[in-house]
Amino acid sequence: MTVAYKRFGFVRILSIKNVCRTHKRFHCKAPIYSPNTTVLGIETSCDDTGCAVVNGMGKILGDSLFSQNAIHVRYGGVNPVVAHELHRQNIELSVDEALKQANLQITDIDAVAVTTKPGLLISLQVGVKFANYLARIYNKPLIPIHHMEAHALTVRITQEIPFPYIVLLISGGHSILGVVTDVSNFILLGETLDNAPGEVLDKVARRMKLKNIPEFSKLAGGRAVELAAKNAQNIEQFKFPLSLAKNRDCNFSFSGLQDSFVRKLVQKEIEHEIVGDGIIPEFSDLCAAFQIAIAEHLVHRTERAILFCEKMNLVDRNKRNIVVSGGVACNNFIFKSIEFISKKLGYSAYRPPSNLCTDNGVMIAWNGIEKLKDGCSVLSKINPEDIEPKAHVGKNVISQVKDANLQVKVTRLKTLCTYLM
Ligand code: KG4
Ligand code: ZN
């Protein structure tokens, strides 16, 4: 254990409020929120070990990220055992680095926020174990965090967006449309029926062997596809169908698009007699056409979400805002497509800065701050049963969206490419 923990190596007595008999743990007194409150955030839900210190004003005092992306690219996807081992190796270093940047000791921190759901079980366990350790040794109150809720609220660290707002969460594990009513209340309008967009972008990048091109070799699949798409010359040669065109809801499906992509790729590989590590010459065109297909699907569902929210009065007509977050929100073409449809309907689209769209410790610390400000309760220990690899987000109104049966005209984005790229 390094200096940050050792220096004040004494144990304070928790100011205990009550004992939760069902979960056999203490609910301890939450620190009183002030602009000087500091929260340490710990994120280990997938393949990034992210730790950060954020204060009550949303100032990022320290931010450390140990990304495992370059390693998992070699395995062709996130390898849970490797992810677990790397989290174990890096968690303490990452916390130390965040504290060092903040020029604080662990004893100065008011609370520890940690991701408890959803994510890879053995990855989540590493973060929670370390948070429990800090709580036990340094009497730190704990705030359990829902990873997707944290993605949905991150934007408020840099921009004052009032509740309620519509949110589109697109990442390697999720595709969600919802409404953020307040810090702890969400409405689920739609979710993916199969894969997530980031997952599909990672798979197609891998299948296309983009990592064999040196400039893409260390990039996340989605980023590689975005960069490759910039050099497209003839996207017309690849046509993709619109997913779930006939389903009048806000759910998503990306597996059909992925199958269609692979069929087109195989056809071209045969045509050019590509073997082994070779890459089809039209890879930029295929990437661009695929990126457009993903964006058109996201735009189509988002437009229906806006119409539904207006019909059901779920949003304030004077504050029409939509937030896009999660790793895929880094994609400029996809974000600008959502911005385009939002503007058309009188909405402003926002996203966090790129480094806060992908997984990070800041979003967890910030969610901790927002929860404290909102008067949440805190824990002295997080139990194993609190860690949930699969966890729903908010109140599910998917069937009401279906019942509303709202028709949405398809927005084709190909013609807008130069404007959106
Ligand atoms: O939110 P995130 O960091 O982790 C999860 O919670 O899943 O998202 C990671 C995903 C990866 O699938 C990655 O390929 C994708 O975000 N991604 C992108 C871009 N940058 C990262 N997808 C499209 N365009 C990008 N520029
Ligand atoms: Zn994420």
Tab-separated table of C-alpha atoms and ligand atoms in Angstrom:
chain	number	residue	atom	x	y	z
A	1	MET	CA	0.000	0.000	0.000
A	2	THR	CA	1.401	3.356	-0.956
A	3	VAL	CA	1.929	6.596	0.926
A	4	ALA	CA	-1.518	7.984	0.199
A	5	TYR	CA	-3.099	5.346	2.418
A	6	LYS	CA	-0.293	4.856	4.965
A	7	ARG	CA	0.234	8.398	6.078
A	8	PHE	CA	-2.966	8.625	8.076
A	9	GLY	CA	-3.221	4.931	8.798
A	10	PHE	CA	-5.690	5.175	11.658
A	11	VAL	CA	-9.227	3.943	11.848
A	12	ARG	CA	-11.998	6.384	12.687
A	13	ILE	CA	-15.255	5.184	14.155
A	14	LEU	CA	-18.132	5.249	11.677
A	15	SER	CA	-21.033	7.411	12.703
A	16	ILE	CA	-23.552	4.661	12.371
A	17	LYS	CA	-27.184	5.504	11.797
A	18	ASN	CA	-28.804	2.126	11.472
A	19	VAL	CA	-28.217	-1.478	10.508
A	20	CYS	CA	-29.907	-2.953	7.477
A	21	ARG	CA	-30.939	-6.382	8.845
A	22	THR	CA	-31.710	-7.916	5.465
A	23	HIS	CA	-28.322	-7.114	4.027
A	24	LYS	CA	-26.375	-7.294	7.326
A	25	ARG	CA	-24.467	-4.087	6.779
A	26	PHE	CA	-24.420	-0.601	8.154
A	27	HIS	CA	-26.034	2.386	6.591
A	28	CYS	CA	-23.702	5.145	7.704
A	29	LYS	CA	-24.251	8.853	7.815
A	30	ALA	CA	-23.851	10.480	4.428
A	31	PRO	CA	-21.395	13.379	4.270
A	32	ILE	CA	-23.185	16.700	3.999
A	33	TYR	CA	-22.923	17.979	0.447
A	34	SER	CA	-21.012	21.195	-0.134
A	35	PRO	CA	-19.062	22.571	-3.130
A	36	ASN	CA	-15.927	21.273	-1.378
A	37	THR	CA	-17.192	17.714	-0.959
A	38	THR	CA	-14.833	15.286	-2.682
A	39	VAL	CA	-15.802	11.879	-4.040
A	40	LEU	CA	-13.430	9.198	-5.294
A	41	GLY	CA	-14.997	7.268	-8.193
A	42	ILE	CA	-13.972	3.714	-9.103
A	43	GLU	CA	-14.959	2.136	-12.437
A	44	THR	CA	-14.051	-1.469	-13.356
A	45	SER	CA	-17.210	-2.738	-15.078
A	46	CYS	CA	-15.555	-3.823	-18.331
A	47	ASP	CA	-12.010	-3.336	-19.611
A	48	ASP	CA	-11.022	0.089	-18.249
A	49	THR	CA	-9.721	0.698	-14.743
A	50	GLY	CA	-10.801	4.291	-14.160
A	51	CYS	CA	-10.457	6.232	-10.917
A	52	ALA	CA	-11.086	9.934	-10.372
A	53	VAL	CA	-11.635	12.567	-7.726
A	54	VAL	CA	-14.378	15.122	-8.380
A	55	ASN	CA	-15.575	17.880	-6.057
A	56	GLY	CA	-19.049	19.267	-5.378
A	57	MET	CA	-18.699	21.891	-8.097
A	58	GLY	CA	-17.916	19.267	-10.711
A	59	LYS	CA	-14.246	20.111	-10.834
A	60	ILE	CA	-12.134	17.124	-11.855
A	61	LEU	CA	-9.292	17.129	-9.327
A	62	GLY	CA	-7.682	13.867	-10.400
A	63	ASP	CA	-8.402	11.429	-13.205
A	64	SER	CA	-6.581	8.205	-13.962
A	65	LEU	CA	-7.413	5.627	-16.615
A	66	PHE	CA	-5.721	2.297	-17.304
A	67	SER	CA	-7.256	1.303	-20.619
A	68	GLN	CA	-6.949	-2.346	-21.630
A	69	ASN	CA	-8.203	-1.776	-25.173
A	70	ALA	CA	-4.860	-2.331	-26.932
A	71	ILE	CA	-4.533	-5.707	-25.166
A	72	HIS	CA	-8.069	-6.944	-25.861
A	73	VAL	CA	-7.787	-5.959	-29.552
A	74	ARG	CA	-5.251	-8.807	-29.788
A	75	TYR	CA	-7.786	-11.280	-28.357
A	76	GLY	CA	-10.471	-10.054	-30.746
A	77	GLY	CA	-12.773	-8.837	-27.934
A	78	VAL	CA	-12.803	-8.335	-24.186
A	79	ASN	CA	-11.351	-11.404	-22.480
A	80	PRO	CA	-12.963	-11.423	-18.981
A	81	VAL	CA	-10.125	-13.328	-17.279
A	82	VAL	CA	-7.492	-10.966	-18.687
A	83	ALA	CA	-9.669	-7.946	-17.805
A	84	HIS	CA	-10.002	-9.189	-14.209
A	85	GLU	CA	-6.264	-9.719	-13.844
A	86	LEU	CA	-5.406	-6.298	-15.283
A	87	HIS	CA	-7.970	-4.580	-13.011
A	88	ARG	CA	-6.322	-6.343	-10.045
A	89	GLN	CA	-2.891	-5.167	-11.141
A	90	ASN	CA	-3.972	-1.582	-11.784
A	91	ILE	CA	-6.692	-0.679	-9.299
A	92	GLU	CA	-4.389	0.518	-6.541
A	93	LEU	CA	-2.110	2.357	-8.983
A	94	SER	CA	-5.136	4.039	-10.529
A	95	VAL	CA	-6.555	5.208	-7.166
A	96	ASP	CA	-3.091	6.444	-6.117
A	97	GLU	CA	-2.659	8.330	-9.377
A	98	ALA	CA	-6.067	10.052	-9.067
A	99	LEU	CA	-5.321	11.057	-5.449
A	100	LYS	CA	-1.834	12.242	-6.383
A	101	GLN	CA	-3.169	14.455	-9.181
A	102	ALA	CA	-5.766	15.851	-6.761
A	103	ASN	CA	-3.008	16.441	-4.201
A	104	LEU	CA	-5.174	14.672	-1.623
A	105	GLN	CA	-4.823	11.751	0.762
A	106	ILE	CA	-7.477	9.067	0.963
A	107	THR	CA	-8.366	10.459	4.399
A	108	ASP	CA	-9.375	13.760	2.751
A	109	ILE	CA	-12.005	12.041	0.591
A	110	ASP	CA	-15.623	12.325	1.770
A	111	ALA	CA	-17.057	9.251	0.035
A	112	VAL	CA	-16.161	6.479	-2.407
A	113	ALA	CA	-18.495	5.837	-5.356
A	114	VAL	CA	-18.073	2.511	-7.141
A	115	THR	CA	-19.748	0.793	-10.099
A	116	THR	CA	-21.756	-2.193	-8.875
A	117	LYS	CA	-23.831	-2.882	-12.041
A	118	PRO	CA	-24.130	-3.780	-14.902
A	119	GLY	CA	-20.900	-5.253	-16.309
A	120	LEU	CA	-18.606	-8.272	-16.235
A	121	LEU	CA	-18.976	-9.929	-12.830
A	122	ILE	CA	-15.298	-10.595	-12.231
A	123	SER	CA	-14.375	-7.080	-13.344
A	124	LEU	CA	-16.999	-5.396	-11.130
A	125	GLN	CA	-15.810	-7.482	-8.170
A	126	VAL	CA	-12.313	-5.952	-8.316
A	127	GLY	CA	-13.584	-2.366	-7.984
A	128	VAL	CA	-16.094	-3.255	-5.278
A	129	LYS	CA	-13.506	-5.224	-3.284
A	130	PHE	CA	-11.132	-2.260	-3.320
A	131	ALA	CA	-13.922	0.180	-2.379
A	132	ASN	CA	-14.917	-2.111	0.523
A	133	TYR	CA	-11.293	-2.165	1.625
A	134	LEU	CA	-11.132	1.654	1.647
A	135	ALA	CA	-14.430	1.784	3.556
A	136	ARG	CA	-13.215	-0.695	6.146
A	137	ILE	CA	-9.746	0.737	6.751
A	138	TYR	CA	-10.467	4.454	6.307
A	139	ASN	CA	-14.139	4.611	7.304
A	140	LYS	CA	-15.240	5.889	3.942
A	141	PRO	CA	-18.958	5.870	3.155
A	142	LEU	CA	-19.748	3.997	-0.062
A	143	ILE	CA	-22.101	4.981	-2.883
A	144	PRO	CA	-23.053	2.126	-5.250
A	145	ILE	CA	-23.338	3.328	-8.865
A	146	HIS	CA	-25.279	2.036	-11.884
A	147	HIS	CA	-22.864	2.294	-14.831
A	148	MET	CA	-25.532	3.312	-17.380
A	149	GLU	CA	-27.093	5.913	-15.088
A	150	ALA	CA	-23.606	7.360	-14.684
A	151	HIS	CA	-23.215	7.548	-18.491
A	152	ALA	CA	-26.593	9.319	-18.650
A	153	LEU	CA	-25.615	12.001	-16.101
A	154	THR	CA	-21.964	12.619	-17.068
A	155	VAL	CA	-22.872	15.461	-19.418
A	156	ARG	CA	-24.008	17.600	-16.454
A	157	ILE	CA	-20.413	17.867	-15.281
A	158	THR	CA	-19.610	20.151	-18.217
A	159	GLN	CA	-23.038	21.534	-19.209
A	160	GLU	CA	-25.992	22.640	-17.140
A	161	ILE	CA	-28.736	20.495	-18.578
A	162	PRO	CA	-31.882	20.550	-16.450
A	163	PHE	CA	-34.084	17.509	-15.804
A	164	PRO	CA	-35.933	15.997	-17.542
A	165	TYR	CA	-34.041	15.196	-20.729
A	166	ILE	CA	-34.073	12.450	-23.319
A	167	VAL	CA	-31.026	10.203	-23.366
A	168	LEU	CA	-29.547	7.883	-25.991
A	169	LEU	CA	-26.932	5.584	-24.471
A	170	ILE	CA	-24.836	3.766	-27.049
A	171	SER	CA	-21.839	1.715	-25.980
A	172	GLY	CA	-20.110	-1.631	-26.310
A	173	GLY	CA	-22.710	-3.294	-24.101
A	174	HIS	CA	-25.883	-1.234	-24.453
A	175	SER	CA	-28.251	0.643	-26.696
A	176	ILE	CA	-30.851	2.476	-24.664
A	177	LEU	CA	-33.356	5.275	-25.209
A	178	GLY	CA	-34.766	6.817	-22.072
A	179	VAL	CA	-35.710	9.887	-20.117
A	180	VAL	CA	-33.659	11.120	-17.176
A	181	THR	CA	-36.281	12.478	-14.783
A	182	ASP	CA	-33.847	13.273	-11.986
A	183	VAL	CA	-30.627	11.930	-10.462
A	184	SER	CA	-32.160	8.592	-9.470
A	185	ASN	CA	-35.189	8.265	-11.728
A	186	PHE	CA	-35.153	7.097	-15.308
A	187	ILE	CA	-37.770	5.975	-17.818
A	188	LEU	CA	-36.821	3.217	-20.263
A	189	LEU	CA	-38.328	3.811	-23.724
A	190	GLY	CA	-36.364	1.245	-25.705
A	191	GLU	CA	-33.381	-1.098	-25.622
A	192	THR	CA	-31.537	-3.438	-27.936
A	193	LEU	CA	-33.099	-6.793	-28.718
A	194	ASP	CA	-29.727	-8.339	-29.545
A	195	ASN	CA	-26.287	-6.688	-29.767
A	196	ALA	CA	-25.062	-3.222	-28.863
A	197	PRO	CA	-23.788	-0.848	-31.590
A	198	GLY	CA	-20.247	-0.677	-30.156
A	199	GLU	CA	-20.085	-4.457	-29.972
A	200	VAL	CA	-21.138	-4.730	-33.626
A	201	LEU	CA	-18.666	-2.039	-34.731
A	202	ASP	CA	-15.906	-3.893	-32.848
A	203	LYS	CA	-16.892	-7.168	-34.550
A	204	VAL	CA	-17.004	-5.772	-38.075
A	205	ALA	CA	-13.678	-3.965	-37.592
A	206	ARG	CA	-12.184	-7.267	-36.478
A	207	ARG	CA	-13.775	-9.256	-39.298
A	208	MET	CA	-12.475	-6.703	-41.812
A	209	LYS	CA	-8.989	-7.027	-40.199
A	210	LEU	CA	-8.686	-3.251	-39.769
A	211	LYS	CA	-6.095	-3.805	-37.035
A	212	ASN	CA	-3.654	-4.894	-39.773
A	213	ILE	CA	-3.586	-1.273	-40.948
A	214	PRO	CA	-0.976	0.365	-38.676
A	215	GLU	CA	-2.954	3.582	-38.000
A	216	PHE	CA	-5.935	1.521	-36.739
A	217	SER	CA	-4.002	-1.228	-34.941
A	218	LYS	CA	-4.504	0.082	-31.418
A	219	LEU	CA	-7.899	1.745	-31.824
A	220	ALA	CA	-11.286	0.585	-30.560
A	221	GLY	CA	-13.241	-0.982	-33.447
A	222	GLY	CA	-15.796	1.851	-33.601
A	223	ARG	CA	-13.091	4.502	-33.830
A	224	ALA	CA	-11.277	2.522	-36.560
A	225	VAL	CA	-14.514	2.286	-38.592
A	226	GLU	CA	-15.103	6.039	-38.165
A	227	LEU	CA	-11.598	6.913	-39.399
A	228	ALA	CA	-11.711	4.438	-42.290
A	229	ALA	CA	-15.109	5.856	-43.360
A	230	LYS	CA	-13.583	9.308	-43.855
A	231	ASN	CA	-11.808	8.125	-47.031
A	232	ALA	CA	-14.927	6.686	-48.668
A	233	GLN	CA	-15.285	7.329	-52.415
A	234	ASN	CA	-18.254	5.243	-53.482
A	235	ILE	CA	-20.683	4.322	-50.731
A	236	GLU	CA	-23.534	3.715	-53.170
A	237	GLN	CA	-22.172	0.241	-53.959
A	238	PHE	CA	-23.154	-0.992	-50.451
A	239	LYS	CA	-26.816	-0.839	-49.465
A	240	PHE	CA	-28.057	-1.806	-45.995
A	241	PRO	CA	-31.671	-2.309	-44.899
A	242	LEU	CA	-33.229	-0.200	-42.136
A	243	SER	CA	-33.464	-2.341	-38.977
A	244	LEU	CA	-36.901	-2.882	-37.411
A	245	ALA	CA	-38.427	-0.548	-39.993
A	246	LYS	CA	-41.917	-1.943	-39.361
A	247	ASN	CA	-41.780	-2.052	-35.543
A	248	ARG	CA	-43.326	1.107	-34.172
A	249	ASP	CA	-41.304	1.170	-30.953
A	250	CYS	CA	-37.964	2.490	-29.723
A	251	ASN	CA	-36.137	-0.840	-29.488
A	252	PHE	CA	-32.988	-1.515	-31.478
A	253	SER	CA	-31.536	-4.432	-33.411
A	254	PHE	CA	-28.032	-4.541	-34.854
A	255	SER	CA	-27.481	-8.258	-35.545
A	256	GLY	CA	-29.195	-8.162	-38.978
A	257	LEU	CA	-26.970	-5.255	-40.020
A	258	GLN	CA	-23.916	-7.180	-38.880
A	259	ASP	CA	-24.937	-10.266	-40.912
A	260	SER	CA	-25.562	-8.078	-43.934
A	261	PHE	CA	-22.108	-6.505	-43.481
A	262	VAL	CA	-20.397	-9.908	-43.343
A	263	ARG	CA	-22.222	-11.091	-46.499
A	264	LYS	CA	-21.062	-8.003	-48.421
A	265	LEU	CA	-17.513	-8.405	-47.129
A	266	VAL	CA	-17.333	-12.108	-48.070
A	267	GLN	CA	-18.644	-11.304	-51.554
A	268	LYS	CA	-15.887	-8.704	-52.042
A	269	GLU	CA	-13.219	-11.030	-50.589
A	270	ILE	CA	-14.190	-13.695	-53.114
A	271	GLU	CA	-14.281	-11.138	-55.931
A	272	HIS	CA	-10.744	-9.904	-55.097
A	273	GLU	CA	-9.429	-13.381	-54.115
A	274	ILE	CA	-8.440	-12.052	-50.674
A	275	VAL	CA	-6.817	-14.622	-48.375
A	276	GLY	CA	-5.178	-14.537	-44.928
A	277	ASP	CA	-4.508	-11.052	-43.580
A	278	GLY	CA	-5.583	-9.240	-46.754
A	279	ILE	CA	-8.114	-6.425	-46.711
A	280	ILE	CA	-10.629	-5.588	-49.439
A	281	PRO	CA	-9.744	-2.403	-51.371
A	282	GLU	CA	-13.245	-0.984	-50.761
A	283	PHE	CA	-12.902	-1.143	-46.960
A	284	SER	CA	-13.460	2.624	-46.536
A	285	ASP	CA	-16.674	2.547	-48.575
A	286	LEU	CA	-17.974	-0.457	-46.653
A	287	CYS	CA	-17.172	1.214	-43.301
A	288	ALA	CA	-18.920	4.438	-44.354
A	289	ALA	CA	-22.025	2.647	-45.648
A	290	PHE	CA	-22.221	0.599	-42.444
A	291	GLN	CA	-21.758	3.668	-40.243
A	292	ILE	CA	-24.623	5.350	-42.113
A	293	ALA	CA	-26.827	2.263	-41.593
A	294	ILE	CA	-26.154	2.314	-37.813
A	295	ALA	CA	-26.832	6.070	-37.673
A	296	GLU	CA	-30.078	5.781	-39.667
A	297	HIS	CA	-31.368	3.129	-37.280
A	298	LEU	CA	-30.427	5.229	-34.219
A	299	VAL	CA	-31.991	8.355	-35.758
A	300	HIS	CA	-35.225	6.520	-36.638
A	301	ARG	CA	-35.700	5.244	-33.058
A	302	THR	CA	-34.656	8.567	-31.501
A	303	GLU	CA	-37.203	10.461	-33.565
A	304	ARG	CA	-39.954	8.162	-32.292
A	305	ALA	CA	-38.688	8.605	-28.709
A	306	ILE	CA	-38.998	12.381	-29.071
A	307	LEU	CA	-42.537	12.075	-30.478
A	308	PHE	CA	-43.549	9.720	-27.662
A	309	CYS	CA	-42.114	11.984	-24.948
A	310	GLU	CA	-43.996	14.954	-26.383
A	311	LYS	CA	-47.251	12.989	-26.642
A	312	MET	CA	-46.993	11.743	-23.043
A	313	ASN	CA	-45.673	15.060	-21.678
A	314	LEU	CA	-42.491	13.408	-20.406
A	315	VAL	CA	-40.401	16.420	-21.368
A	316	ASP	CA	-40.708	20.116	-20.688
A	317	ARG	CA	-41.552	21.843	-23.981
A	318	ASN	CA	-39.453	24.823	-22.940
A	319	LYS	CA	-36.350	22.702	-22.302
A	320	ARG	CA	-36.076	20.362	-25.227
A	321	ASN	CA	-32.761	18.572	-24.729
A	322	ILE	CA	-31.347	15.250	-25.791
A	323	VAL	CA	-28.108	13.774	-24.486
A	324	VAL	CA	-26.044	11.136	-26.287
A	325	SER	CA	-23.475	9.233	-24.225
A	326	GLY	CA	-21.489	5.968	-24.028
A	327	GLY	CA	-18.439	5.079	-26.141
A	328	VAL	CA	-20.260	5.184	-29.502
A	329	ALA	CA	-21.290	8.806	-28.797
A	330	CYS	CA	-17.633	9.697	-29.587
A	331	ASN	CA	-18.495	9.006	-33.217
A	332	ASN	CA	-18.900	12.384	-34.909
A	333	PHE	CA	-21.022	11.135	-37.793
A	334	ILE	CA	-23.428	9.355	-35.432
A	335	PHE	CA	-23.642	12.306	-33.043
A	336	LYS	CA	-24.161	14.821	-35.848
A	337	SER	CA	-26.917	12.604	-37.298
A	338	ILE	CA	-28.732	12.670	-33.945
A	339	GLU	CA	-28.105	16.407	-33.694
A	340	PHE	CA	-29.578	16.852	-37.178
A	341	ILE	CA	-32.855	15.072	-36.359
A	342	SER	CA	-33.030	16.733	-32.923
A	343	LYS	CA	-32.716	20.216	-34.437
A	344	LYS	CA	-35.420	19.390	-36.953
A	345	LEU	CA	-37.753	18.641	-34.042
A	346	GLY	CA	-36.713	21.676	-31.985
A	347	TYR	CA	-34.288	19.875	-29.653
A	348	SER	CA	-30.676	20.636	-28.717
A	349	ALA	CA	-28.321	17.652	-28.706
A	350	TYR	CA	-25.454	17.361	-26.243
A	351	ARG	CA	-22.750	14.842	-25.463
A	352	PRO	CA	-19.931	14.785	-22.904
A	353	PRO	CA	-16.356	15.380	-24.158
A	354	SER	CA	-14.974	12.222	-25.843
A	355	ASN	CA	-12.857	11.118	-22.874
A	356	LEU	CA	-16.003	11.193	-20.711
A	357	CYS	CA	-18.209	9.390	-23.277
A	358	THR	CA	-16.155	6.196	-22.983
A	359	ASP	CA	-15.782	4.465	-19.607
A	360	ASN	CA	-13.945	6.503	-16.977
A	361	GLY	CA	-13.737	7.140	-13.252
A	362	VAL	CA	-14.974	10.744	-13.501
A	363	MET	CA	-18.522	9.718	-14.415
A	364	ILE	CA	-18.688	7.478	-11.352
A	365	ALA	CA	-17.317	10.146	-9.003
A	366	TRP	CA	-19.685	12.738	-10.508
A	367	ASN	CA	-22.678	10.441	-10.076
A	368	GLY	CA	-21.593	10.076	-6.432
A	369	ILE	CA	-21.562	13.870	-6.072
A	370	GLU	CA	-24.990	14.215	-7.701
A	371	LYS	CA	-26.402	11.488	-5.446
A	372	LEU	CA	-24.991	13.123	-2.288
A	373	LYS	CA	-26.431	16.461	-3.362
A	374	ASP	CA	-29.753	14.694	-3.836
A	375	GLY	CA	-29.610	13.322	-0.263
A	376	CYS	CA	-28.890	9.658	-1.030
A	377	SER	CA	-28.054	7.154	1.696
A	378	VAL	CA	-24.593	5.612	1.841
A	379	LEU	CA	-23.268	2.209	2.881
A	380	SER	CA	-20.390	0.959	4.984
A	381	LYS	CA	-20.039	-2.178	2.868
A	382	ILE	CA	-21.192	-3.467	-0.484
A	383	ASN	CA	-22.310	-7.094	-0.361
A	384	PRO	CA	-21.652	-9.654	-3.124
A	385	GLU	CA	-25.386	-9.805	-3.975
A	386	ASP	CA	-25.335	-6.049	-4.732
A	387	ILE	CA	-23.078	-6.708	-7.725
A	388	GLU	CA	-25.357	-7.296	-10.724
A	389	PRO	CA	-23.853	-8.184	-14.139
A	390	LYS	CA	-27.259	-7.488	-15.724
A	391	ALA	CA	-29.315	-4.613	-14.377
A	392	HIS	CA	-32.335	-2.828	-15.791
A	393	VAL	CA	-32.414	0.935	-16.209
A	394	GLY	CA	-35.394	2.843	-14.854
A	395	LYS	CA	-39.146	2.358	-15.209
A	396	ASN	CA	-39.907	0.279	-18.283
A	397	VAL	CA	-42.550	1.848	-20.579
A	398	ILE	CA	-41.540	-0.045	-23.744
A	399	SER	CA	-45.026	-1.536	-24.141
A	400	GLN	CA	-46.635	1.916	-23.864
A	401	VAL	CA	-44.323	3.117	-26.643
A	402	LYS	CA	-45.531	0.192	-28.796
A	403	ASP	CA	-49.169	0.914	-27.946
A	404	ALA	CA	-48.742	4.562	-28.981
A	405	ASN	CA	-48.069	3.170	-32.496
A	406	LEU	CA	-46.287	6.324	-33.677
A	407	GLN	CA	-45.318	6.428	-37.327
A	408	VAL	CA	-41.914	7.933	-38.181
A	409	LYS	CA	-40.772	8.801	-41.683
A	410	VAL	CA	-37.352	7.336	-42.473
A	411	THR	CA	-34.515	9.889	-42.633
A	412	ARG	CA	-31.919	8.784	-45.176
A	413	LEU	CA	-28.490	10.146	-44.294
A	414	LYS	CA	-26.418	9.240	-47.366
A	415	THR	CA	-27.227	12.519	-49.079
A	416	LEU	CA	-26.151	14.440	-45.970
A	417	CYS	CA	-22.754	12.741	-45.739
A	418	THR	CA	-20.544	15.728	-46.527
A	419	TYR	CA	-22.424	17.815	-43.969
A	420	LEU	CA	-22.353	15.127	-41.261
A	421	MET	CA	-18.859	13.584	-41.644
B	1	KG4	O1	-18.901	3.135	-23.049
B	1	KG4	P1	-17.727	2.307	-23.466
B	1	KG4	O2	-16.349	2.865	-23.210
B	1	KG4	O3	-17.759	0.898	-22.794
B	1	KG4	C1	-18.928	0.193	-22.555
B	1	KG4	O4	-19.582	0.460	-21.521
B	1	KG4	O5	-19.270	-0.618	-23.442
B	1	KG4	O6	-17.914	2.000	-25.022
B	1	KG4	C2	-16.973	1.244	-25.730
B	1	KG4	C3	-17.445	1.124	-27.157
B	1	KG4	C4	-16.580	0.191	-27.999
B	1	KG4	O7	-17.412	-0.765	-28.605
B	1	KG4	C5	-15.939	1.112	-29.031
B	1	KG4	O8	-15.725	0.489	-30.289
B	1	KG4	C6	-16.951	2.222	-29.118
B	1	KG4	O9	-17.403	2.404	-27.797
B	1	KG4	N1	-16.356	3.448	-29.636
B	1	KG4	C7	-16.746	4.038	-30.784
B	1	KG4	C8	-15.893	5.162	-30.971
B	1	KG4	N2	-15.027	5.214	-29.933
B	1	KG4	C9	-15.328	4.165	-29.113
B	1	KG4	N3	-17.710	3.706	-31.658
B	1	KG4	C10	-17.863	4.506	-32.731
B	1	KG4	N4	-17.102	5.567	-32.984
B	1	KG4	C11	-16.102	5.950	-32.142
B	1	KG4	N5	-15.349	7.021	-32.409
B	2	ZN	ZN	-19.831	2.266	-20.552
